[in-house]
């Protein structure tokens, strides 16, 4: 990291920041074809940060053509995997060398606490790029068990031009989750960052070029969803879209594909993840720490946020007391302050949405146990208190819909079967955690919960070796991270040969 996590050093680093604000297409930074720009805002102050090129269908078309030409040229797609690895490792090294700047960009645009950006987001971003770079030259294709008259090769080939459309909650990290495996497999990429958080993606584009990635292999088109995002989804020259974002927009990509060229669509969408605390939890302080972290880390703007605490009635009051005390110590404040645990909501409409859910919780009869108000209005930003509702039923709106804010619903239960039924009574299935001292219960409940990742006696998304993605409306057809992510950016080809 190129600055210390200390207020003066951070302010100096912010003052020295330079922003990349143009689109990156075919190895060159350029204005949007229309010449239009849009303002990116600091959600902690409500003040503008920069004007960004507003890409639309015309820019997407240029980027897709560049990506296609690069793919067909073989400059990357047919390069030896070991050579691709070297370039991607150089890229990861440059991202690491510039991690301080990237952390600041994500902090400023997304309102995320700087300590999290520095200690979690950027190290994970670098590790992800390295993991997939390293995996690329260690994968073997297969030979099918035919008789002696034939030879059948089962090969993995890059899909071609991959569109990546990503959200604002982990800006640099989401780029790495898509880019790492897509590039390692030999594809060309057209990436659209969320309109709220374009700066780290544009900075990474410059670093990729510096690392030696050929022109056209990685393009970034900043812009809005209905224009630039839709253009990627509908473009006949795009072979696949890897999307992370809301379930609502994920559905649109399935429609775009159906109405255009049947491009492959991989969706990583929202969640309403349960945290199930059975009657025999391990140390309750440890459970409380994990529950609070799961619910409030990244302001609850986290797809795997454990927003429903489903807790056995015999331990509920004790646990709620500990959680409330602990959550009260999570300082809400200026994301640039290294002591801040909870930054701002991403933008004003989102703050209003979160406050609307809090009002719905009260109206539906849930009991407010902590927080519940907008705060720090004088800063000009969009801050909300860490909020806990007790006496929630799973039928209430706050228990059914993804709030994407720091709001935890506490739902009591009496039997294990009831706990599993409540945990699964949701359209989502991204993540879950459970707490018990009994190994048999742990296995039984972990298998019964319908979610892509179930963590036992902790809150975790696993690590780079484990696939991440959702059941039900949390995802579609794929996984991020791990070797499975790598595979999803490839096509299977059979070459069947007659030998005699
Ligand atoms: P969003 O769906 O609003 O936007 C995601 C991306 O889609 C953005 O780049 C946006 O510009 C684009 N987009 C918006 N409308 C579009 C349209 N009509 N056509 C094409 N593209 C369009 O999501 P968000 O608010 O940026 O992110 C929050 C959501 O992301 C939450 O639901 C969260 O759970 C989810 N998420 C999921 C994961 C995961 O791994 N499953 C990870 C992070 C976030």
Short mmCIF file of C-alpha atoms and ligand atoms in Angstrom, two decimals:
data_model
loop_
_atom_site.label_atom_id
_atom_site.label_comp_id
_atom_site.label_asym_id
_atom_site.label_seq_id
_atom_site.Cartn_x
_atom_site.Cartn_y
_atom_site.Cartn_z
CA UNK A 1 0.00 0.00 0.00
CA UNK A 2 1.50 3.36 -0.94
CA UNK A 3 0.16 5.34 2.03
CA UNK A 4 -0.32 4.68 5.73
CA UNK A 5 -3.80 4.07 7.12
CA UNK A 6 -3.71 7.33 8.99
CA UNK A 7 -5.80 10.47 8.42
CA UNK A 8 -3.14 12.95 7.24
CA UNK A 9 -1.51 10.43 4.92
CA UNK A 10 -4.92 9.53 3.49
CA UNK A 11 -5.87 13.18 2.86
CA UNK A 12 -2.50 13.77 1.13
CA UNK A 13 -3.02 10.68 -1.02
CA UNK A 14 -6.53 11.84 -1.97
CA UNK A 15 -5.22 15.27 -2.94
CA UNK A 16 -2.66 13.59 -5.22
CA UNK A 17 -5.17 11.36 -7.03
CA UNK A 18 -5.45 11.58 -10.80
CA UNK A 19 -8.52 10.12 -12.44
CA UNK A 20 -8.82 8.16 -15.67
CA UNK A 21 -12.19 9.32 -16.98
CA UNK A 22 -12.25 8.23 -20.63
CA UNK A 23 -13.39 4.91 -22.04
CA UNK A 24 -10.62 2.39 -22.81
CA UNK A 25 -11.12 0.82 -26.23
CA UNK A 26 -8.59 -1.01 -28.40
CA UNK A 27 -5.69 -0.03 -26.15
CA UNK A 28 -6.51 3.69 -26.12
CA UNK A 29 -8.30 6.02 -23.72
CA UNK A 30 -10.91 8.02 -25.63
CA UNK A 31 -14.00 10.17 -25.15
CA UNK A 32 -17.41 8.68 -25.78
CA UNK A 33 -18.47 8.71 -29.46
CA UNK A 34 -21.32 11.07 -28.49
CA UNK A 35 -18.92 13.31 -26.55
CA UNK A 36 -21.25 13.02 -23.55
CA UNK A 37 -20.05 12.74 -19.96
CA UNK A 38 -21.71 12.06 -16.62
CA UNK A 39 -20.80 13.05 -13.09
CA UNK A 40 -19.56 10.55 -10.54
CA UNK A 41 -20.39 11.56 -7.00
CA UNK A 42 -18.88 10.97 -3.57
CA UNK A 43 -21.82 9.48 -1.61
CA UNK A 44 -20.23 10.49 1.70
CA UNK A 45 -20.39 14.20 0.81
CA UNK A 46 -22.85 14.43 -2.08
CA UNK A 47 -20.13 16.29 -4.00
CA UNK A 48 -18.94 15.51 -7.55
CA UNK A 49 -15.63 13.67 -8.01
CA UNK A 50 -15.15 13.70 -11.79
CA UNK A 51 -16.88 13.66 -15.16
CA UNK A 52 -16.71 10.29 -16.90
CA UNK A 53 -17.16 9.46 -20.59
CA UNK A 54 -20.74 8.29 -21.07
CA UNK A 55 -20.47 5.27 -23.32
CA UNK A 56 -23.53 3.95 -25.13
CA UNK A 57 -24.32 1.53 -27.97
CA UNK A 58 -21.85 3.21 -30.34
CA UNK A 59 -18.95 2.83 -27.89
CA UNK A 60 -19.96 -0.73 -27.07
CA UNK A 61 -19.94 -1.49 -30.81
CA UNK A 62 -16.39 -0.10 -31.16
CA UNK A 63 -15.24 -2.08 -28.13
CA UNK A 64 -16.84 -5.32 -29.34
CA UNK A 65 -15.24 -4.91 -32.79
CA UNK A 66 -11.83 -4.31 -31.17
CA UNK A 67 -12.32 -7.30 -28.88
CA UNK A 68 -13.35 -9.50 -31.81
CA UNK A 69 -10.38 -8.41 -33.93
CA UNK A 70 -8.00 -9.10 -31.03
CA UNK A 71 -9.60 -12.49 -30.48
CA UNK A 72 -9.39 -13.49 -34.15
CA UNK A 73 -5.78 -12.29 -34.40
CA UNK A 74 -4.76 -14.86 -31.80
CA UNK A 75 -2.51 -12.27 -30.11
CA UNK A 76 -3.98 -13.41 -26.80
CA UNK A 77 -6.47 -16.21 -27.53
CA UNK A 78 -3.85 -18.47 -29.14
CA UNK A 79 -0.90 -17.45 -27.02
CA UNK A 80 0.64 -20.22 -24.89
CA UNK A 81 -1.12 -20.37 -21.50
CA UNK A 82 2.25 -20.01 -19.77
CA UNK A 83 2.84 -16.74 -21.64
CA UNK A 84 -0.62 -15.47 -20.78
CA UNK A 85 0.18 -16.30 -17.19
CA UNK A 86 3.30 -14.11 -17.22
CA UNK A 87 1.36 -11.10 -18.56
CA UNK A 88 -1.47 -11.59 -16.05
CA UNK A 89 1.00 -11.92 -13.17
CA UNK A 90 2.59 -8.63 -14.27
CA UNK A 91 -0.90 -7.13 -14.31
CA UNK A 92 -1.55 -8.42 -10.77
CA UNK A 93 1.81 -6.97 -9.67
CA UNK A 94 0.87 -3.54 -11.08
CA UNK A 95 -2.54 -3.68 -9.39
CA UNK A 96 -0.74 -4.48 -6.14
CA UNK A 97 1.73 -1.63 -6.66
CA UNK A 98 -1.23 0.73 -7.21
CA UNK A 99 -3.49 -0.82 -4.58
CA UNK A 100 -3.47 2.33 -2.44
CA UNK A 101 -4.79 4.47 -5.28
CA UNK A 102 -7.38 1.85 -6.26
CA UNK A 103 -8.52 1.54 -2.64
CA UNK A 104 -9.01 5.30 -2.46
CA UNK A 105 -10.98 5.35 -5.72
CA UNK A 106 -13.36 2.66 -4.44
CA UNK A 107 -13.64 4.39 -1.07
CA UNK A 108 -14.46 7.75 -2.66
CA UNK A 109 -16.96 6.50 -5.23
CA UNK A 110 -18.69 3.73 -3.23
CA UNK A 111 -18.55 5.25 0.28
CA UNK A 112 -16.81 2.11 1.55
CA UNK A 113 -14.59 2.35 4.65
CA UNK A 114 -10.99 2.91 3.59
CA UNK A 115 -9.75 0.30 6.08
CA UNK A 116 -11.89 -2.35 4.30
CA UNK A 117 -10.75 -1.21 0.85
CA UNK A 118 -7.10 -1.40 1.93
CA UNK A 119 -7.26 -4.57 4.04
CA UNK A 120 -9.87 -6.63 2.20
CA UNK A 121 -10.95 -5.45 -1.27
CA UNK A 122 -7.57 -4.75 -2.83
CA UNK A 123 -5.65 -7.72 -1.38
CA UNK A 124 -8.54 -9.96 -2.57
CA UNK A 125 -8.46 -8.31 -6.00
CA UNK A 126 -4.74 -8.99 -6.40
CA UNK A 127 -5.03 -12.54 -5.04
CA UNK A 128 -7.88 -13.29 -7.45
CA UNK A 129 -5.95 -12.08 -10.49
CA UNK A 130 -2.93 -14.14 -9.39
CA UNK A 131 -4.95 -17.28 -8.67
CA UNK A 132 -6.52 -17.38 -12.13
CA UNK A 133 -3.26 -16.39 -13.84
CA UNK A 134 -1.56 -19.32 -12.12
CA UNK A 135 -4.39 -21.74 -12.91
CA UNK A 136 -4.31 -21.05 -16.65
CA UNK A 137 -1.32 -23.23 -17.50
CA UNK A 138 -2.19 -26.10 -15.17
CA UNK A 139 -5.35 -27.34 -16.80
CA UNK A 140 -5.26 -30.41 -19.02
CA UNK A 141 -7.75 -31.28 -21.72
CA UNK A 142 -9.05 -34.84 -22.07
CA UNK A 143 -9.00 -37.82 -24.37
CA UNK A 144 -12.24 -39.74 -24.58
CA UNK A 145 -12.28 -43.53 -23.93
CA UNK A 146 -13.09 -44.58 -27.52
CA UNK A 147 -12.02 -47.83 -29.18
CA UNK A 148 -8.64 -48.09 -31.01
CA UNK A 149 -10.11 -46.96 -34.36
CA UNK A 150 -10.75 -43.45 -33.08
CA UNK A 151 -9.16 -40.65 -31.18
CA UNK A 152 -11.49 -38.12 -29.55
CA UNK A 153 -10.00 -35.00 -28.03
CA UNK A 154 -12.20 -33.04 -25.61
CA UNK A 155 -10.79 -29.55 -25.67
CA UNK A 156 -11.54 -26.36 -23.80
CA UNK A 157 -11.43 -23.27 -26.00
CA UNK A 158 -12.03 -19.63 -25.01
CA UNK A 159 -15.62 -18.54 -25.63
CA UNK A 160 -14.59 -15.44 -27.60
CA UNK A 161 -15.79 -11.93 -26.73
CA UNK A 162 -17.02 -11.76 -23.14
CA UNK A 163 -19.13 -8.86 -21.89
CA UNK A 164 -18.77 -8.23 -18.16
CA UNK A 165 -21.36 -6.05 -16.42
CA UNK A 166 -20.60 -5.45 -12.75
CA UNK A 167 -22.08 -3.71 -9.68
CA UNK A 168 -20.81 -0.93 -7.42
CA UNK A 169 -20.48 -2.67 -4.07
CA UNK A 170 -16.99 -4.20 -4.56
CA UNK A 171 -15.84 -2.27 -7.62
CA UNK A 172 -12.23 -3.45 -8.11
CA UNK A 173 -12.89 -6.92 -6.73
CA UNK A 174 -15.84 -7.61 -9.04
CA UNK A 175 -13.66 -6.63 -12.01
CA UNK A 176 -11.05 -9.17 -10.88
CA UNK A 177 -13.61 -11.94 -10.31
CA UNK A 178 -14.67 -11.66 -13.96
CA UNK A 179 -11.46 -10.55 -15.63
CA UNK A 180 -9.11 -13.04 -13.96
CA UNK A 181 -10.67 -16.25 -15.28
CA UNK A 182 -11.97 -14.71 -18.55
CA UNK A 183 -8.51 -13.49 -19.60
CA UNK A 184 -6.64 -16.53 -18.28
CA UNK A 185 -8.84 -18.68 -20.54
CA UNK A 186 -7.87 -16.56 -23.58
CA UNK A 187 -11.01 -14.47 -24.11
CA UNK A 188 -11.29 -10.81 -25.03
CA UNK A 189 -13.36 -8.69 -22.63
CA UNK A 190 -15.66 -5.67 -22.85
CA UNK A 191 -16.38 -4.52 -19.31
CA UNK A 192 -19.02 -2.06 -18.14
CA UNK A 193 -18.53 -0.91 -14.57
CA UNK A 194 -21.51 0.34 -12.55
CA UNK A 195 -22.13 4.01 -13.32
CA UNK A 196 -21.52 4.89 -9.66
CA UNK A 197 -18.02 3.34 -9.64
CA UNK A 198 -16.08 3.58 -12.91
CA UNK A 199 -12.74 4.91 -11.70
CA UNK A 200 -10.97 1.79 -10.41
CA UNK A 201 -11.96 -0.21 -13.52
CA UNK A 202 -10.55 2.53 -15.79
CA UNK A 203 -7.36 2.66 -13.72
CA UNK A 204 -7.05 -1.14 -14.01
CA UNK A 205 -7.43 -0.90 -17.79
CA UNK A 206 -4.36 1.33 -17.95
CA UNK A 207 -2.44 -1.10 -15.74
CA UNK A 208 -3.41 -4.07 -17.91
CA UNK A 209 -2.05 -2.28 -20.98
CA UNK A 210 1.14 -1.44 -19.08
CA UNK A 211 1.48 -5.13 -18.19
CA UNK A 212 1.51 -5.98 -21.90
CA UNK A 213 -2.05 -7.11 -22.57
CA UNK A 214 -2.51 -6.67 -26.36
CA UNK A 215 -4.80 -3.88 -27.59
CA UNK A 216 -8.46 -4.86 -27.79
CA UNK A 217 -8.20 -7.74 -25.28
CA UNK A 218 -9.55 -5.71 -22.36
CA UNK A 219 -11.89 -2.80 -23.05
CA UNK A 220 -13.81 -0.69 -20.54
CA UNK A 221 -16.96 1.20 -21.55
CA UNK A 222 -18.30 3.31 -18.67
CA UNK A 223 -21.95 4.30 -18.87
CA UNK A 224 -25.48 3.52 -17.77
CA UNK A 225 -27.28 0.19 -17.64
CA UNK A 226 -30.19 0.77 -20.02
CA UNK A 227 -27.82 2.15 -22.70
CA UNK A 228 -24.29 0.70 -22.47
CA UNK A 229 -25.30 -2.35 -20.40
CA UNK A 230 -28.21 -3.25 -22.68
CA UNK A 231 -26.00 -2.76 -25.76
CA UNK A 232 -23.58 -5.38 -24.41
CA UNK A 233 -26.46 -7.74 -23.68
CA UNK A 234 -27.93 -7.41 -27.18
CA UNK A 235 -24.75 -7.17 -29.27
CA UNK A 236 -24.51 -10.02 -31.81
CA UNK A 237 -20.71 -9.92 -31.56
CA UNK A 238 -20.69 -10.74 -27.84
CA UNK A 239 -20.46 -14.50 -27.18
CA UNK A 240 -21.09 -14.44 -23.45
CA UNK A 241 -22.10 -12.04 -20.69
CA UNK A 242 -20.92 -12.48 -17.12
CA UNK A 243 -23.19 -10.31 -14.98
CA UNK A 244 -23.18 -9.49 -11.29
CA UNK A 245 -25.96 -7.30 -9.94
CA UNK A 246 -29.60 -7.39 -8.99
CA UNK A 247 -31.90 -10.27 -9.88
CA UNK A 248 -34.18 -7.78 -11.64
CA UNK A 249 -31.46 -6.71 -14.09
CA UNK A 250 -30.12 -10.27 -14.34
CA UNK A 251 -33.49 -11.30 -15.80
CA UNK A 252 -33.11 -8.61 -18.48
CA UNK A 253 -29.85 -10.19 -19.65
CA UNK A 254 -31.65 -13.49 -20.25
CA UNK A 255 -34.15 -11.57 -22.36
CA UNK A 256 -31.38 -9.70 -24.25
CA UNK A 257 -29.73 -13.03 -25.07
CA UNK A 258 -32.99 -14.64 -26.13
CA UNK A 259 -33.83 -11.72 -28.41
CA UNK A 260 -30.35 -11.50 -29.96
CA UNK A 261 -27.79 -14.27 -30.51
CA UNK A 262 -28.41 -16.69 -27.60
CA UNK A 263 -25.13 -15.62 -26.04
CA UNK A 264 -24.18 -17.52 -22.92
CA UNK A 265 -25.41 -15.72 -19.79
CA UNK A 266 -23.93 -16.19 -16.35
CA UNK A 267 -25.70 -14.37 -13.52
CA UNK A 268 -24.58 -13.65 -9.96
CA UNK A 269 -27.48 -11.85 -8.33
CA UNK A 270 -28.96 -10.84 -5.01
CA UNK A 271 -29.58 -12.61 -1.73
CA UNK A 272 -31.53 -12.69 1.52
CA UNK A 273 -29.15 -14.94 3.37
CA UNK A 274 -30.12 -16.68 6.61
CA UNK A 275 -27.89 -16.98 9.65
CA UNK A 276 -29.25 -19.91 11.64
CA UNK A 277 -28.31 -20.15 15.31
CA UNK A 278 -29.42 -23.49 16.72
CA UNK A 279 -30.14 -24.23 20.40
CA UNK A 280 -26.54 -25.34 21.06
CA UNK A 281 -24.36 -22.63 19.54
CA UNK A 282 -20.63 -22.38 20.23
CA UNK A 283 -19.38 -19.43 22.28
CA UNK A 284 -22.11 -16.75 21.93
CA UNK A 285 -19.59 -13.90 21.74
CA UNK A 286 -18.04 -15.56 18.71
CA UNK A 287 -21.48 -16.03 17.17
CA UNK A 288 -22.29 -12.37 17.85
CA UNK A 289 -19.08 -11.21 16.13
CA UNK A 290 -19.85 -13.27 13.05
CA UNK A 291 -23.51 -12.24 12.93
CA UNK A 292 -22.64 -8.54 13.17
CA UNK A 293 -19.92 -8.87 10.55
CA UNK A 294 -22.22 -10.77 8.21
CA UNK A 295 -25.05 -8.25 8.56
CA UNK A 296 -23.17 -4.95 8.62
CA UNK A 297 -19.86 -5.40 6.81
CA UNK A 298 -19.81 -3.22 3.69
CA UNK A 299 -22.89 -1.40 5.11
CA UNK A 300 -24.96 -4.49 4.35
CA UNK A 301 -24.42 -3.63 0.66
CA UNK A 302 -23.20 -7.13 0.19
CA UNK A 303 -24.83 -9.88 -1.85
CA UNK A 304 -24.07 -12.49 0.84
CA UNK A 305 -25.20 -10.19 3.67
CA UNK A 306 -26.72 -12.35 6.43
CA UNK A 307 -29.78 -10.14 6.74
CA UNK A 308 -32.02 -12.72 8.48
CA UNK A 309 -30.93 -13.97 11.90
CA UNK A 310 -32.98 -17.12 12.51
CA UNK A 311 -32.29 -17.91 16.14
CA UNK A 312 -33.53 -20.55 18.59
CA UNK A 313 -35.90 -18.98 21.11
CA UNK A 314 -33.82 -20.30 24.05
CA UNK A 315 -30.75 -18.22 23.10
CA UNK A 316 -32.39 -15.32 21.29
CA UNK A 317 -32.48 -12.73 24.07
CA UNK A 318 -28.90 -13.39 25.17
CA UNK A 319 -27.59 -13.26 21.59
CA UNK A 320 -29.63 -10.18 20.71
CA UNK A 321 -28.20 -8.39 23.72
CA UNK A 322 -24.62 -9.18 22.64
CA UNK A 323 -25.28 -8.31 18.99
CA UNK A 324 -26.90 -5.00 19.88
CA UNK A 325 -23.99 -4.02 22.11
CA UNK A 326 -21.41 -5.04 19.53
CA UNK A 327 -23.21 -3.45 16.56
CA UNK A 328 -23.41 -0.22 18.56
CA UNK A 329 -19.58 -0.08 18.47
CA UNK A 330 -19.50 -0.18 14.66
CA UNK A 331 -18.79 3.48 13.96
CA UNK A 332 -20.75 5.01 11.12
CA UNK A 333 -18.86 7.86 9.54
CA UNK A 334 -16.52 9.33 6.96
CA UNK A 335 -15.30 6.44 4.76
CA UNK A 336 -11.87 8.11 4.60
CA UNK A 337 -11.48 7.85 8.37
CA UNK A 338 -9.53 4.65 9.14
CA UNK A 339 -11.66 4.10 12.28
CA UNK A 340 -14.93 3.98 10.31
CA UNK A 341 -16.58 0.56 10.13
CA UNK A 342 -19.74 1.66 8.27
CA UNK A 343 -19.60 4.19 5.44
CA UNK A 344 -22.40 5.77 3.43
CA UNK A 345 -25.08 4.24 1.27
CA UNK A 346 -24.13 4.34 -2.41
CA UNK A 347 -26.51 7.14 -3.46
CA UNK A 348 -29.53 9.14 -2.35
CA UNK A 349 -32.21 6.95 -4.00
CA UNK A 350 -30.64 3.92 -2.34
CA UNK A 351 -30.61 5.63 1.07
CA UNK A 352 -34.30 6.40 0.57
CA UNK A 353 -34.97 2.78 -0.36
CA UNK A 354 -33.24 1.55 2.82
CA UNK A 355 -35.15 4.08 4.97
CA UNK A 356 -38.34 2.90 3.26
CA UNK A 357 -37.61 -0.67 4.38
CA UNK A 358 -37.01 0.54 7.94
CA UNK A 359 -40.39 2.30 7.86
CA UNK A 360 -41.99 -0.90 6.50
CA UNK A 361 -40.44 -2.91 9.35
CA UNK A 362 -41.99 -0.56 11.91
CA UNK A 363 -45.36 -0.50 10.12
CA UNK A 364 -45.44 -4.31 9.95
CA UNK A 365 -44.98 -4.55 13.71
CA UNK A 366 -41.32 -5.53 14.03
CA UNK A 367 -39.64 -4.17 17.18
CA UNK A 368 -36.77 -1.78 16.60
CA UNK A 369 -33.86 -2.92 18.80
CA UNK A 370 -31.15 -0.62 17.43
CA UNK A 371 -30.73 2.34 15.08
CA UNK A 372 -33.34 3.05 12.43
CA UNK A 373 -32.49 6.63 11.48
CA UNK A 374 -30.62 8.60 8.84
CA UNK A 375 -27.61 10.34 10.41
CA UNK A 376 -24.74 12.73 9.64
CA UNK A 377 -26.91 14.74 7.23
CA UNK A 378 -24.66 17.79 7.62
CA UNK A 379 -21.83 15.90 5.87
CA UNK A 380 -24.02 15.98 2.75
CA UNK A 381 -23.84 12.19 2.38
CA UNK A 382 -26.21 9.25 2.70
CA UNK A 383 -25.61 7.65 6.08
CA UNK A 384 -27.94 5.38 7.98
CA UNK A 385 -27.59 3.87 11.44
CA UNK A 386 -26.81 0.21 11.93
CA UNK A 387 -30.32 -1.16 12.47
CA UNK A 388 -31.68 -4.29 14.15
CA UNK A 389 -35.32 -5.39 14.19
CA UNK A 390 -36.50 -7.99 16.72
CA UNK A 391 -39.76 -9.98 16.59
CA UNK A 392 -39.71 -10.22 12.83
CA UNK A 393 -41.72 -12.87 11.00
CA UNK A 394 -40.51 -14.26 7.73
CA UNK A 395 -43.66 -12.95 6.05
CA UNK A 396 -42.68 -9.32 6.66
CA UNK A 397 -41.31 -7.25 3.79
CA UNK A 398 -38.00 -6.67 5.62
CA UNK A 399 -37.50 -10.46 5.82
CA UNK A 400 -38.44 -11.16 2.20
CA UNK A 401 -36.78 -8.47 0.08
CA UNK A 402 -33.09 -7.69 -0.38
CA UNK A 403 -32.59 -4.39 1.46
CA UNK A 404 -28.89 -3.98 0.63
CA UNK A 405 -28.34 -1.83 3.68
CA UNK A 406 -27.35 -2.25 7.35
CA UNK A 407 -30.66 -3.75 8.50
CA UNK A 408 -30.83 -7.08 10.36
CA UNK A 409 -34.08 -8.96 11.01
CA UNK A 410 -34.22 -11.29 14.01
CA UNK A 411 -36.62 -14.21 13.59
CA UNK A 412 -37.07 -16.72 16.45
CA UNK A 413 -37.81 -20.43 15.98
CA UNK A 414 -38.59 -23.48 18.15
CA UNK A 415 -37.48 -26.57 16.19
CA UNK A 416 -34.71 -27.42 13.74
CA UNK A 417 -37.26 -28.25 11.03
CA UNK A 418 -38.85 -24.84 11.51
CA UNK A 419 -35.44 -23.15 11.24
CA UNK A 420 -34.67 -24.91 7.96
CA UNK A 421 -38.13 -24.09 6.60
CA UNK A 422 -37.70 -20.39 7.42
CA UNK A 423 -34.15 -20.34 6.01
CA UNK A 424 -35.42 -21.82 2.72
CA UNK A 425 -38.58 -19.72 2.56
CA UNK A 426 -37.06 -17.18 0.17
CA UNK A 427 -36.66 -16.72 -3.57
CA UNK A 428 -32.93 -16.36 -3.02
CA UNK A 429 -30.22 -18.94 -2.28
CA UNK A 430 -26.82 -17.31 -2.31
CA UNK A 431 -25.29 -17.90 1.10
CA UNK A 432 -26.13 -19.06 4.62
CA UNK A 433 -24.40 -19.65 7.93
CA UNK A 434 -25.28 -21.91 10.80
CA UNK A 435 -24.08 -22.25 14.37
CA UNK A 436 -24.17 -25.46 16.42
CA UNK A 437 -21.81 -27.51 18.57
CA UNK A 438 -23.13 -30.77 17.15
CA UNK A 439 -21.37 -32.19 14.09
CA UNK A 440 -24.38 -34.20 12.97
CA UNK A 441 -26.68 -31.19 13.20
CA UNK A 442 -24.12 -29.13 11.26
CA UNK A 443 -24.04 -31.62 8.38
CA UNK A 444 -27.78 -32.16 8.37
CA UNK A 445 -28.71 -28.47 8.37
CA UNK A 446 -25.93 -27.47 5.94
CA UNK A 447 -27.27 -29.99 3.42
CA UNK A 448 -30.89 -28.97 4.01
CA UNK A 449 -30.32 -25.27 3.32
CA UNK A 450 -30.64 -24.40 -0.35
CA UNK A 451 -27.76 -21.97 -0.90
CA UNK A 452 -24.55 -21.86 -2.91
CA UNK A 453 -22.31 -21.44 0.13
CA UNK A 454 -23.17 -22.55 3.68
CA UNK A 455 -20.63 -21.64 6.36
CA UNK A 456 -20.60 -23.48 9.67
CA UNK A 457 -19.71 -21.71 12.94
CA UNK A 458 -18.46 -18.69 11.01
CA UNK A 459 -19.53 -16.25 8.31
CA UNK A 460 -17.53 -16.84 5.17
CA UNK A 461 -17.70 -16.78 1.38
CA UNK A 462 -14.93 -19.40 1.29
CA UNK A 463 -11.72 -18.45 -0.51
CA UNK A 464 -10.44 -18.42 -4.08
CA UNK A 465 -10.42 -22.20 -4.25
CA UNK A 466 -14.19 -22.41 -3.66
CA UNK A 467 -16.92 -21.56 -6.18
CA UNK A 468 -19.26 -18.70 -5.29
CA UNK A 469 -22.75 -18.32 -6.66
CA UNK A 470 -26.36 -18.90 -5.91
CA UNK A 471 -29.27 -21.29 -6.05
CA UNK A 472 -32.74 -20.12 -7.10
CA UNK A 473 -33.00 -16.43 -8.07
CA UNK A 474 -29.54 -15.64 -6.69
CA UNK A 475 -27.82 -16.87 -9.78
CA UNK A 476 -27.96 -18.56 -13.13
CA UNK A 477 -25.70 -21.06 -14.82
CA UNK A 478 -22.36 -20.29 -13.27
CA UNK A 479 -20.03 -19.55 -10.42
CA UNK A 480 -17.36 -16.95 -9.68
CA UNK A 481 -13.95 -17.88 -8.22
CA UNK A 482 -12.21 -21.27 -8.32
CA UNK A 483 -11.55 -23.56 -11.26
CA UNK A 484 -15.28 -23.64 -12.03
CA UNK A 485 -15.16 -19.94 -12.86
CA UNK A 486 -12.26 -20.62 -15.17
CA UNK A 487 -14.18 -23.37 -16.96
CA UNK A 488 -17.28 -21.26 -17.50
CA UNK A 489 -15.30 -18.93 -19.76
CA UNK A 490 -14.53 -21.81 -22.12
CA UNK A 491 -16.42 -23.83 -24.73
CA UNK A 492 -16.11 -27.61 -24.91
CA UNK A 493 -15.00 -28.88 -28.30
CA UNK A 494 -14.78 -32.48 -29.47
CA UNK A 495 -12.33 -33.41 -32.22
CA UNK A 496 -13.19 -36.89 -33.46
CA UNK A 497 -10.54 -38.65 -35.56
CA UNK A 498 -10.72 -41.84 -37.58
CA UNK A 499 -7.46 -43.76 -37.09
CA UNK A 500 -8.02 -46.82 -39.21
P1 LIG B 1 -27.84 -3.45 -10.66
O1 LIG B 1 -28.47 -4.70 -11.13
O2 LIG B 1 -28.66 -2.24 -10.54
O3 LIG B 1 -26.63 -3.05 -11.63
C1 LIG B 1 -25.61 -3.95 -11.95
C2 LIG B 1 -25.04 -3.57 -13.31
O4 LIG B 1 -26.06 -3.72 -14.29
C3 LIG B 1 -24.55 -2.14 -13.38
O5 LIG B 1 -23.37 -2.09 -14.15
C4 LIG B 1 -25.69 -1.44 -14.08
O6 LIG B 1 -25.30 -0.28 -14.79
C5 LIG B 1 -26.18 -2.52 -15.03
N1 LIG B 1 -27.57 -2.32 -15.45
C6 LIG B 1 -28.55 -1.68 -14.76
N2 LIG B 1 -29.69 -1.67 -15.50
C7 LIG B 1 -29.42 -2.32 -16.66
C8 LIG B 1 -30.18 -2.61 -17.83
N3 LIG B 1 -31.45 -2.22 -17.95
N4 LIG B 1 -29.58 -3.31 -18.82
C9 LIG B 1 -28.29 -3.70 -18.70
N5 LIG B 1 -27.52 -3.42 -17.66
C10 LIG B 1 -28.07 -2.74 -16.63
O7 LIG B 1 -27.12 -3.84 -9.30
P2 LIG B 1 -26.29 -2.88 -8.33
O8 LIG B 1 -27.28 -2.01 -7.63
O9 LIG B 1 -25.15 -2.25 -9.05
O10 LIG B 1 -25.66 -3.96 -7.31
C11 LIG B 1 -26.36 -4.49 -6.27
C12 LIG B 1 -26.85 -5.88 -6.60
O11 LIG B 1 -25.76 -6.72 -6.97
C13 LIG B 1 -27.48 -6.56 -5.40
O12 LIG B 1 -28.66 -7.21 -5.77
C14 LIG B 1 -26.42 -7.58 -4.98
O13 LIG B 1 -26.92 -8.67 -4.26
C15 LIG B 1 -25.83 -7.96 -6.29
N6 LIG B 1 -24.48 -8.56 -6.13
C16 LIG B 1 -24.34 -9.91 -6.30
C17 LIG B 1 -23.09 -10.51 -6.13
C18 LIG B 1 -22.91 -12.00 -6.33
O14 LIG B 1 -21.77 -12.45 -6.43
N7 LIG B 1 -23.98 -12.78 -6.38
C19 LIG B 1 -21.98 -9.72 -5.80
C20 LIG B 1 -22.16 -8.35 -5.63
C21 LIG B 1 -23.43 -7.79 -5.81
#
